[in-house]
Short mmCIF file of C-alpha atoms and ligand atoms in Angstrom, two decimals:
data_model
loop_
_atom_site.label_atom_id
_atom_site.label_comp_id
_atom_site.label_asym_id
_atom_site.label_seq_id
_atom_site.Cartn_x
_atom_site.Cartn_y
_atom_site.Cartn_z
CA UNK J 1 13.26 -22.20 27.74
CA UNK J 2 11.52 -21.48 24.41
CA UNK J 3 7.72 -21.86 24.07
CA UNK J 4 5.99 -22.27 20.81
CA UNK J 5 2.89 -19.97 20.85
CA UNK J 6 0.38 -19.20 18.12
CA UNK J 7 -2.27 -16.43 17.66
CA UNK J 8 -5.30 -18.30 16.19
CA UNK J 9 -8.04 -16.42 18.27
CA UNK J 10 -7.92 -13.51 20.48
CA UNK J 11 -7.95 -15.49 23.77
CA UNK J 12 -4.71 -17.31 22.88
CA UNK J 13 -3.03 -14.65 24.99
CA UNK J 14 -3.95 -13.69 28.48
CA UNK J 15 -4.57 -10.30 30.00
CA UNK J 16 -0.90 -9.58 30.96
CA UNK J 17 0.34 -11.05 27.50
CA UNK J 18 -2.09 -8.85 25.53
CA UNK J 19 -0.85 -5.94 27.45
CA UNK J 20 2.75 -6.80 26.79
CA UNK J 21 2.10 -7.05 23.02
CA UNK J 22 0.21 -3.67 22.98
CA UNK J 23 3.04 -2.06 24.86
CA UNK J 24 5.32 -3.51 22.37
CA UNK J 25 3.12 -2.06 19.66
CA UNK J 26 3.41 1.41 21.16
CA UNK J 27 7.13 1.11 21.10
CA UNK J 28 6.94 0.23 17.35
CA UNK J 29 4.70 3.12 16.76
CA UNK J 30 7.52 5.45 18.13
CA UNK J 31 10.35 3.72 16.37
CA UNK J 32 9.62 1.41 13.27
CA UNK J 33 12.91 -0.27 13.87
CA UNK J 34 12.58 -0.88 17.58
CA UNK J 35 13.46 -4.69 17.26
CA UNK J 36 14.74 -6.63 14.25
CA UNK J 37 14.02 -10.25 15.26
CA UNK J 38 14.23 -11.61 11.67
CA UNK J 39 17.59 -10.00 10.82
CA UNK J 40 19.21 -12.45 8.42
CA UNK J 41 16.91 -12.05 6.54
CA UNK J 42 14.69 -14.85 7.80
CA UNK J 43 11.53 -15.61 5.83
CA UNK J 44 7.86 -15.31 7.01
CA UNK J 45 5.23 -17.09 4.82
CA UNK J 46 2.08 -14.96 4.49
CA UNK J 47 -0.66 -16.94 2.75
CA UNK J 48 -4.01 -15.59 1.37
CA UNK J 49 -7.11 -17.60 0.55
CA UNK J 50 -9.15 -14.31 0.44
CA UNK J 51 -8.42 -10.83 -0.96
CA UNK J 52 -6.63 -8.25 1.19
CA UNK J 53 -5.07 -4.75 1.03
CA UNK J 54 -4.30 -3.89 4.64
CA UNK J 55 -3.24 -7.29 5.95
CA UNK J 56 -1.04 -7.95 2.86
CA UNK J 57 0.69 -4.66 2.98
CA UNK J 58 1.13 -4.41 6.77
CA UNK J 59 2.55 -7.95 6.93
CA UNK J 60 4.80 -7.49 3.93
CA UNK J 61 6.16 -4.22 4.96
CA UNK J 62 6.16 -5.23 8.68
CA UNK J 63 8.25 -8.40 8.14
CA UNK J 64 10.74 -6.37 5.94
CA UNK J 65 10.99 -3.85 8.74
CA UNK J 66 11.76 -6.60 11.28
CA UNK J 67 14.75 -7.54 9.19
CA UNK J 68 12.88 -10.46 7.49
CA UNK J 69 11.78 -11.58 4.10
CA UNK J 70 7.97 -11.70 3.55
CA UNK J 71 7.00 -14.56 1.20
CA UNK J 72 3.46 -13.78 0.10
CA UNK J 73 1.53 -16.64 -1.58
CA UNK J 74 -1.94 -16.31 -2.98
CA UNK J 75 -4.49 -18.98 -3.17
CA UNK J 76 -4.54 -18.73 -7.04
CA UNK J 77 -0.77 -19.32 -7.16
CA UNK J 78 -0.42 -22.09 -4.62
CA UNK J 79 -0.86 -25.85 -4.52
CA UNK J 80 -2.91 -25.35 -1.37
CA UNK J 81 -5.37 -23.53 -3.60
CA UNK J 82 -5.59 -26.55 -5.87
CA UNK J 83 -6.33 -28.87 -2.93
CA UNK J 84 -2.86 -29.91 -1.54
CA UNK J 85 -3.63 -31.01 2.09
CA UNK J 86 -3.00 -28.31 4.71
CA UNK J 87 -0.75 -30.76 6.47
CA UNK J 88 1.66 -31.13 3.56
CA UNK J 89 1.92 -27.49 2.77
CA UNK J 90 2.60 -26.80 6.41
CA UNK J 91 5.18 -29.52 6.72
CA UNK J 92 7.15 -27.77 3.87
CA UNK J 93 6.74 -24.22 4.92
CA UNK J 94 7.59 -24.82 8.59
CA UNK J 95 10.99 -26.11 7.58
CA UNK J 96 11.75 -22.89 5.59
CA UNK J 97 9.79 -20.05 7.31
CA UNK J 98 10.31 -18.54 10.82
CA UNK J 99 6.52 -17.80 11.20
CA UNK J 100 3.31 -18.63 9.13
CA UNK J 101 0.65 -16.15 8.62
CA UNK J 102 -2.64 -17.24 6.96
CA UNK J 103 -5.92 -15.65 5.81
CA UNK J 104 -8.41 -18.46 5.20
CA UNK J 105 -11.89 -19.61 5.63
CA UNK J 106 -12.84 -21.99 8.48
CA UNK J 107 -11.07 -21.68 11.76
CA UNK J 108 -10.46 -25.48 11.67
CA UNK J 109 -8.13 -24.88 8.71
CA UNK J 110 -5.73 -22.70 10.69
CA UNK J 111 -6.02 -24.98 13.73
CA UNK J 112 -4.80 -27.83 11.53
CA UNK J 113 -1.88 -25.70 10.39
CA UNK J 114 -0.94 -24.94 13.95
CA UNK J 115 -1.01 -28.64 14.89
CA UNK J 116 1.65 -29.34 12.35
CA UNK J 117 3.80 -26.09 12.47
CA UNK J 118 6.93 -25.91 14.41
CA UNK J 119 6.99 -22.09 14.14
CA UNK J 120 4.37 -19.64 15.34
CA UNK J 121 1.09 -19.50 13.29
CA UNK J 122 -0.83 -16.22 13.02
CA UNK J 123 -4.43 -15.90 12.06
CA UNK J 124 -4.70 -13.10 9.50
CA UNK J 125 -8.52 -13.47 9.32
CA UNK J 126 -10.70 -16.49 9.23
CA UNK J 127 -14.55 -16.72 8.99
CA UNK J 128 -14.53 -16.82 12.87
CA UNK J 129 -11.92 -14.36 14.05
CA UNK J 130 -9.65 -11.49 13.13
CA UNK J 131 -7.40 -11.11 16.08
CA UNK J 132 -4.65 -8.92 14.30
CA UNK J 133 -7.14 -6.38 13.49
CA UNK J 134 -8.44 -6.13 17.08
CA UNK J 135 -4.92 -5.74 18.39
CA UNK J 136 -4.53 -2.88 16.04
CA UNK J 137 -7.95 -1.41 17.14
CA UNK J 138 -6.96 -1.64 20.86
CA UNK J 139 -3.58 -0.03 20.05
CA UNK J 140 -5.61 2.80 18.40
CA UNK J 141 -7.56 3.27 21.56
CA UNK J 142 -4.30 3.33 23.55
CA UNK J 143 -2.93 5.92 21.15
CA UNK J 144 -5.82 8.30 21.60
CA UNK J 145 -7.06 7.57 25.19
CA UNK J 146 -3.98 7.59 27.46
CA UNK J 147 -2.00 4.41 26.85
CA UNK J 148 -2.42 0.65 27.23
CA UNK J 149 -3.28 0.81 30.91
CA UNK J 150 -6.35 2.97 30.11
CA UNK J 151 -7.96 0.09 28.21
CA UNK J 152 -9.17 -1.88 31.23
CA UNK J 153 -12.56 -0.84 32.29
CA UNK J 154 -13.46 1.00 28.96
CA UNK J 155 -16.76 0.37 27.21
CA UNK J 156 -16.63 -0.58 23.61
CA UNK J 157 -19.68 -1.20 21.30
CA UNK J 158 -19.82 -3.02 17.94
CA UNK J 159 -22.89 -2.70 15.81
CA UNK J 160 -24.00 -4.66 12.63
CA UNK J 161 -23.28 -8.24 11.75
CA UNK J 162 -22.82 -9.55 15.25
CA UNK J 163 -22.23 -13.02 14.08
CA UNK J 164 -19.06 -12.36 11.98
CA UNK J 165 -15.27 -12.61 12.69
CA UNK J 166 -14.98 -9.06 13.92
CA UNK J 167 -17.80 -9.38 16.54
CA UNK J 168 -16.26 -12.52 17.77
CA UNK J 169 -12.91 -10.99 18.10
CA UNK J 170 -14.16 -8.02 19.92
CA UNK J 171 -16.01 -10.23 22.37
CA UNK J 172 -12.88 -12.30 23.19
CA UNK J 173 -10.09 -9.61 22.93
CA UNK J 174 -12.32 -7.14 24.89
CA UNK J 175 -12.95 -9.67 27.58
CA UNK J 176 -9.23 -10.49 27.83
CA UNK J 177 -8.44 -6.57 28.15
CA UNK J 178 -11.04 -6.25 30.98
CA UNK J 179 -13.32 -4.08 28.86
CA UNK J 180 -17.10 -3.72 28.94
CA UNK J 181 -17.96 -5.30 25.49
CA UNK J 182 -21.36 -4.56 23.94
CA UNK J 183 -22.35 -6.23 20.66
CA UNK J 184 -25.55 -5.39 18.90
CA UNK J 185 -27.08 -6.89 15.77
CA UNK J 186 -30.41 -8.19 14.48
CA UNK J 187 -31.82 -11.53 15.39
CA UNK J 188 -30.31 -14.22 13.21
CA UNK J 189 -27.01 -12.31 13.25
CA UNK J 190 -25.84 -12.60 16.75
CA UNK J 191 -22.81 -14.32 17.98
CA UNK J 192 -22.71 -18.17 18.82
CA UNK J 193 -23.39 -19.00 22.49
CA UNK J 194 -20.18 -20.80 22.73
CA UNK J 195 -18.18 -17.53 21.94
CA UNK J 196 -20.29 -15.56 24.34
CA UNK J 197 -19.74 -18.12 27.08
CA UNK J 198 -16.02 -18.04 26.48
CA UNK J 199 -15.99 -14.27 26.58
CA UNK J 200 -18.01 -14.20 29.74
CA UNK J 201 -15.76 -16.78 31.42
CA UNK J 202 -12.73 -14.49 30.56
CA UNK J 203 -14.38 -11.27 31.54
CA UNK J 204 -15.21 -12.75 34.97
CA UNK J 205 -11.43 -13.02 35.58
CA UNK J 206 -10.45 -9.60 34.19
CA UNK J 207 -13.27 -7.34 35.57
CA UNK J 208 -14.73 -6.88 32.14
CA UNK J 209 -18.40 -7.62 31.14
CA UNK J 210 -20.24 -8.83 28.01
CA UNK J 211 -23.62 -7.59 26.58
CA UNK J 212 -25.15 -8.99 23.55
CA UNK J 213 -28.31 -7.17 22.37
CA UNK J 214 -30.64 -6.34 19.51
CA UNK J 215 -30.84 -2.70 20.73
CA UNK J 216 -28.36 -0.47 19.10
CA UNK J 217 -29.01 2.51 21.39
CA UNK J 218 -28.36 0.31 24.49
CA UNK J 219 -24.99 -0.87 23.02
CA UNK J 220 -23.82 2.57 22.12
CA UNK J 221 -24.87 4.62 25.18
CA UNK J 222 -21.78 6.24 26.82
CA UNK J 223 -19.40 4.01 24.99
CA UNK J 224 -15.68 5.02 24.54
CA UNK J 225 -15.32 3.57 21.11
CA UNK J 226 -17.85 2.52 18.53
CA UNK J 227 -16.99 -0.12 15.93
CA UNK J 228 -18.82 -1.47 12.87
CA UNK J 229 -17.89 -3.62 9.89
CA UNK J 230 -19.31 -4.59 6.47
CA UNK J 231 -22.71 -6.35 6.49
CA UNK J 232 -21.40 -8.67 3.83
CA UNK J 233 -18.17 -10.46 4.63
CA UNK J 234 -15.83 -12.17 2.18
CA UNK J 235 -17.45 -15.35 1.00
CA UNK J 236 -20.98 -14.06 1.58
CA UNK J 237 -21.32 -11.92 -1.57
CA UNK J 238 -24.22 -14.06 -2.88
CA UNK J 239 -26.18 -13.11 0.21
CA UNK J 240 -25.87 -9.33 -0.61
CA UNK J 241 -29.67 -8.70 -0.80
CA UNK J 242 -30.57 -10.69 2.23
CA UNK J 243 -27.79 -9.02 4.23
CA UNK J 244 -28.85 -5.48 3.89
CA UNK J 245 -32.51 -5.21 5.09
CA UNK J 246 -32.11 -6.39 8.69
CA UNK J 247 -29.10 -4.15 9.36
CA UNK J 248 -30.42 -0.70 8.65
CA UNK J 249 -31.19 0.30 12.29
CA UNK J 250 -27.49 -0.66 13.17
CA UNK J 251 -26.02 1.75 10.66
CA UNK J 252 -23.57 4.04 12.57
CA UNK J 253 -24.71 7.51 11.90
CA UNK J 254 -24.38 10.85 13.70
CA UNK J 255 -27.60 10.19 15.82
CA UNK J 256 -26.20 6.96 17.18
CA UNK J 257 -22.65 8.45 17.64
CA UNK J 258 -24.32 11.20 19.68
CA UNK J 259 -25.37 8.58 22.30
CA UNK J 260 -21.78 7.52 22.89
CA UNK J 261 -19.41 9.63 25.01
CA UNK J 262 -18.84 13.05 23.47
CA UNK J 263 -15.11 12.23 22.85
CA UNK J 264 -15.92 8.65 21.75
CA UNK J 265 -13.75 7.27 18.86
CA UNK J 266 -15.27 5.58 15.75
CA UNK J 267 -13.36 2.63 14.13
CA UNK J 268 -13.84 0.44 11.23
CA UNK J 269 -11.47 -2.41 10.13
CA UNK J 270 -12.12 -1.49 6.46
CA UNK J 271 -12.97 -1.94 3.70
CA UNK J 272 -16.07 0.32 4.48
CA UNK J 273 -19.29 0.83 2.48
CA UNK J 274 -20.38 4.37 3.14
CA UNK J 275 -24.11 4.70 3.16
CA UNK J 276 -24.53 1.11 4.43
CA UNK J 277 -22.98 0.20 7.83
CA UNK J 278 -21.63 3.77 8.37
CA UNK J 279 -22.54 7.08 7.02
CA UNK J 280 -19.78 9.38 5.42
CA UNK J 281 -20.49 11.90 8.12
CA UNK J 282 -19.18 9.56 10.67
CA UNK J 283 -16.41 7.73 8.99
CA UNK J 284 -15.01 10.89 7.33
CA UNK J 285 -15.94 13.05 10.56
CA UNK J 286 -14.05 14.25 13.56
CA UNK J 287 -14.41 11.25 15.75
CA UNK J 288 -13.21 8.74 13.14
CA UNK J 289 -9.65 7.39 13.56
CA UNK J 290 -9.91 4.87 10.81
CA UNK J 291 -6.58 5.79 9.09
CA UNK J 292 -4.63 5.57 12.38
CA UNK J 293 -6.39 2.28 12.97
CA UNK J 294 -5.22 1.00 9.52
CA UNK J 295 -1.62 2.20 10.19
CA UNK J 296 -1.72 0.48 13.53
CA UNK J 297 -1.99 -2.93 11.84
CA UNK J 298 1.70 -2.48 10.96
CA UNK J 299 2.69 -1.72 14.43
CA UNK J 300 0.53 -4.29 16.26
CA UNK J 301 1.56 -7.14 13.98
CA UNK J 302 5.17 -6.33 14.18
CA UNK J 303 4.79 -6.36 17.92
CA UNK J 304 2.89 -9.72 17.76
CA UNK J 305 5.42 -11.39 15.55
CA UNK J 306 8.31 -10.00 17.70
CA UNK J 307 6.70 -11.24 20.85
CA UNK J 308 5.88 -14.76 19.40
CA UNK J 309 9.37 -15.09 18.09
CA UNK J 310 10.76 -13.93 21.68
CA UNK J 311 8.54 -16.64 23.29
CA UNK J 312 9.80 -19.30 20.93
CA UNK J 313 13.53 -18.33 21.33
CA UNK J 314 13.06 -17.80 25.08
CA UNK J 315 14.55 -14.33 24.44
CA UNK J 316 12.97 -12.07 27.04
CA UNK J 317 14.55 -8.92 25.50
CA UNK J 318 12.13 -9.31 22.53
CA UNK J 319 9.06 -9.18 24.76
CA UNK J 320 9.27 -5.54 25.92
N1 LIG S 1 -9.11 -4.88 7.67
C1 LIG S 1 -8.49 -5.76 6.84
O1 LIG S 1 -8.09 -6.87 7.27
O2 LIG S 1 -8.29 -5.26 5.63
P1 LIG S 1 -7.91 -6.19 4.31
O3 LIG S 1 -8.93 -7.08 4.03
O4 LIG S 1 -7.69 -5.09 3.16
O5 LIG S 1 -6.66 -6.92 4.66
N1 LIG S 2 -15.83 -9.21 8.31
C1 LIG S 2 -15.06 -8.72 7.17
C2 LIG S 2 -13.71 -8.23 7.64
C3 LIG S 2 -12.73 -7.70 6.61
C4 LIG S 2 -11.47 -7.29 7.13
C5 LIG S 2 -14.77 -10.03 6.25
O1 LIG S 2 -14.53 -11.08 6.80
O2 LIG S 2 -14.89 -9.73 5.09
#
């Protein structure tokens, strides 16, 4: 029996399902044409209310490689951008497309889309979460650190704006994976209690743990992978001045990286601001895997779309 599933936030999949998607991602890494679920071609609508380079290219090329047609719609060229209700846009697209992918603002907007859609809906970044990015980030750890099974029990540290979409996604996805997740940022830029509580509840079932701290050293010490992100997310550009000062001690530089494990990886979802949240010595240095991480958006999202379509069709052959 088919089952309509969405990926709106990282905990929309459980531990075993996340592993299944990541294993599929490893298969797509080895063979770009491992599955072709959209052979037809069938259309996938990819909508953007915010700018993008990586998400746009990885979904466009990814859907094409899956045998489908990527219909990319920007806010400026859509009726949604002029105020057409989300419900009406979704009613139309869900009758034509085989999956809907959306980058937008409030999480409530994509939740509304998912309530109406009769095909899988994928969050391509909201103000609250960026689950596709974190799937790619975990695939990158699997790539360099001994496969998907090795993720469980690893320690990951995220530094910087700990109230943003990336921090929230690391908390939830890391908990699902059974990782020890440490998130560090200044007071005023720490995650909402509700997200931390959700992550703690999941971690209690997977053997992971959650630490939220204002101490960057405590977060990074002996970590297997260190992450950061811009201090000024899309939509916050007017706060540029306010959003620099509190973050300096969370800049990922060589001194902080030296506290992590000697073979620790450095990842950044990109775009990066060298000299702000990360120094060039780190992001362009030997521990950085940011280009593999960006490439893995392609493989991880193809795996996710294939898995969601496999679930909807009740086609087990697409799940592995
Ligand atoms: N990391 C990421 O989502 O990049 P883009 O904003 O370029 O899509
Ligand atoms: N936190 C960043 C992520 C960009 C991929 C933003 O939302 O702008």
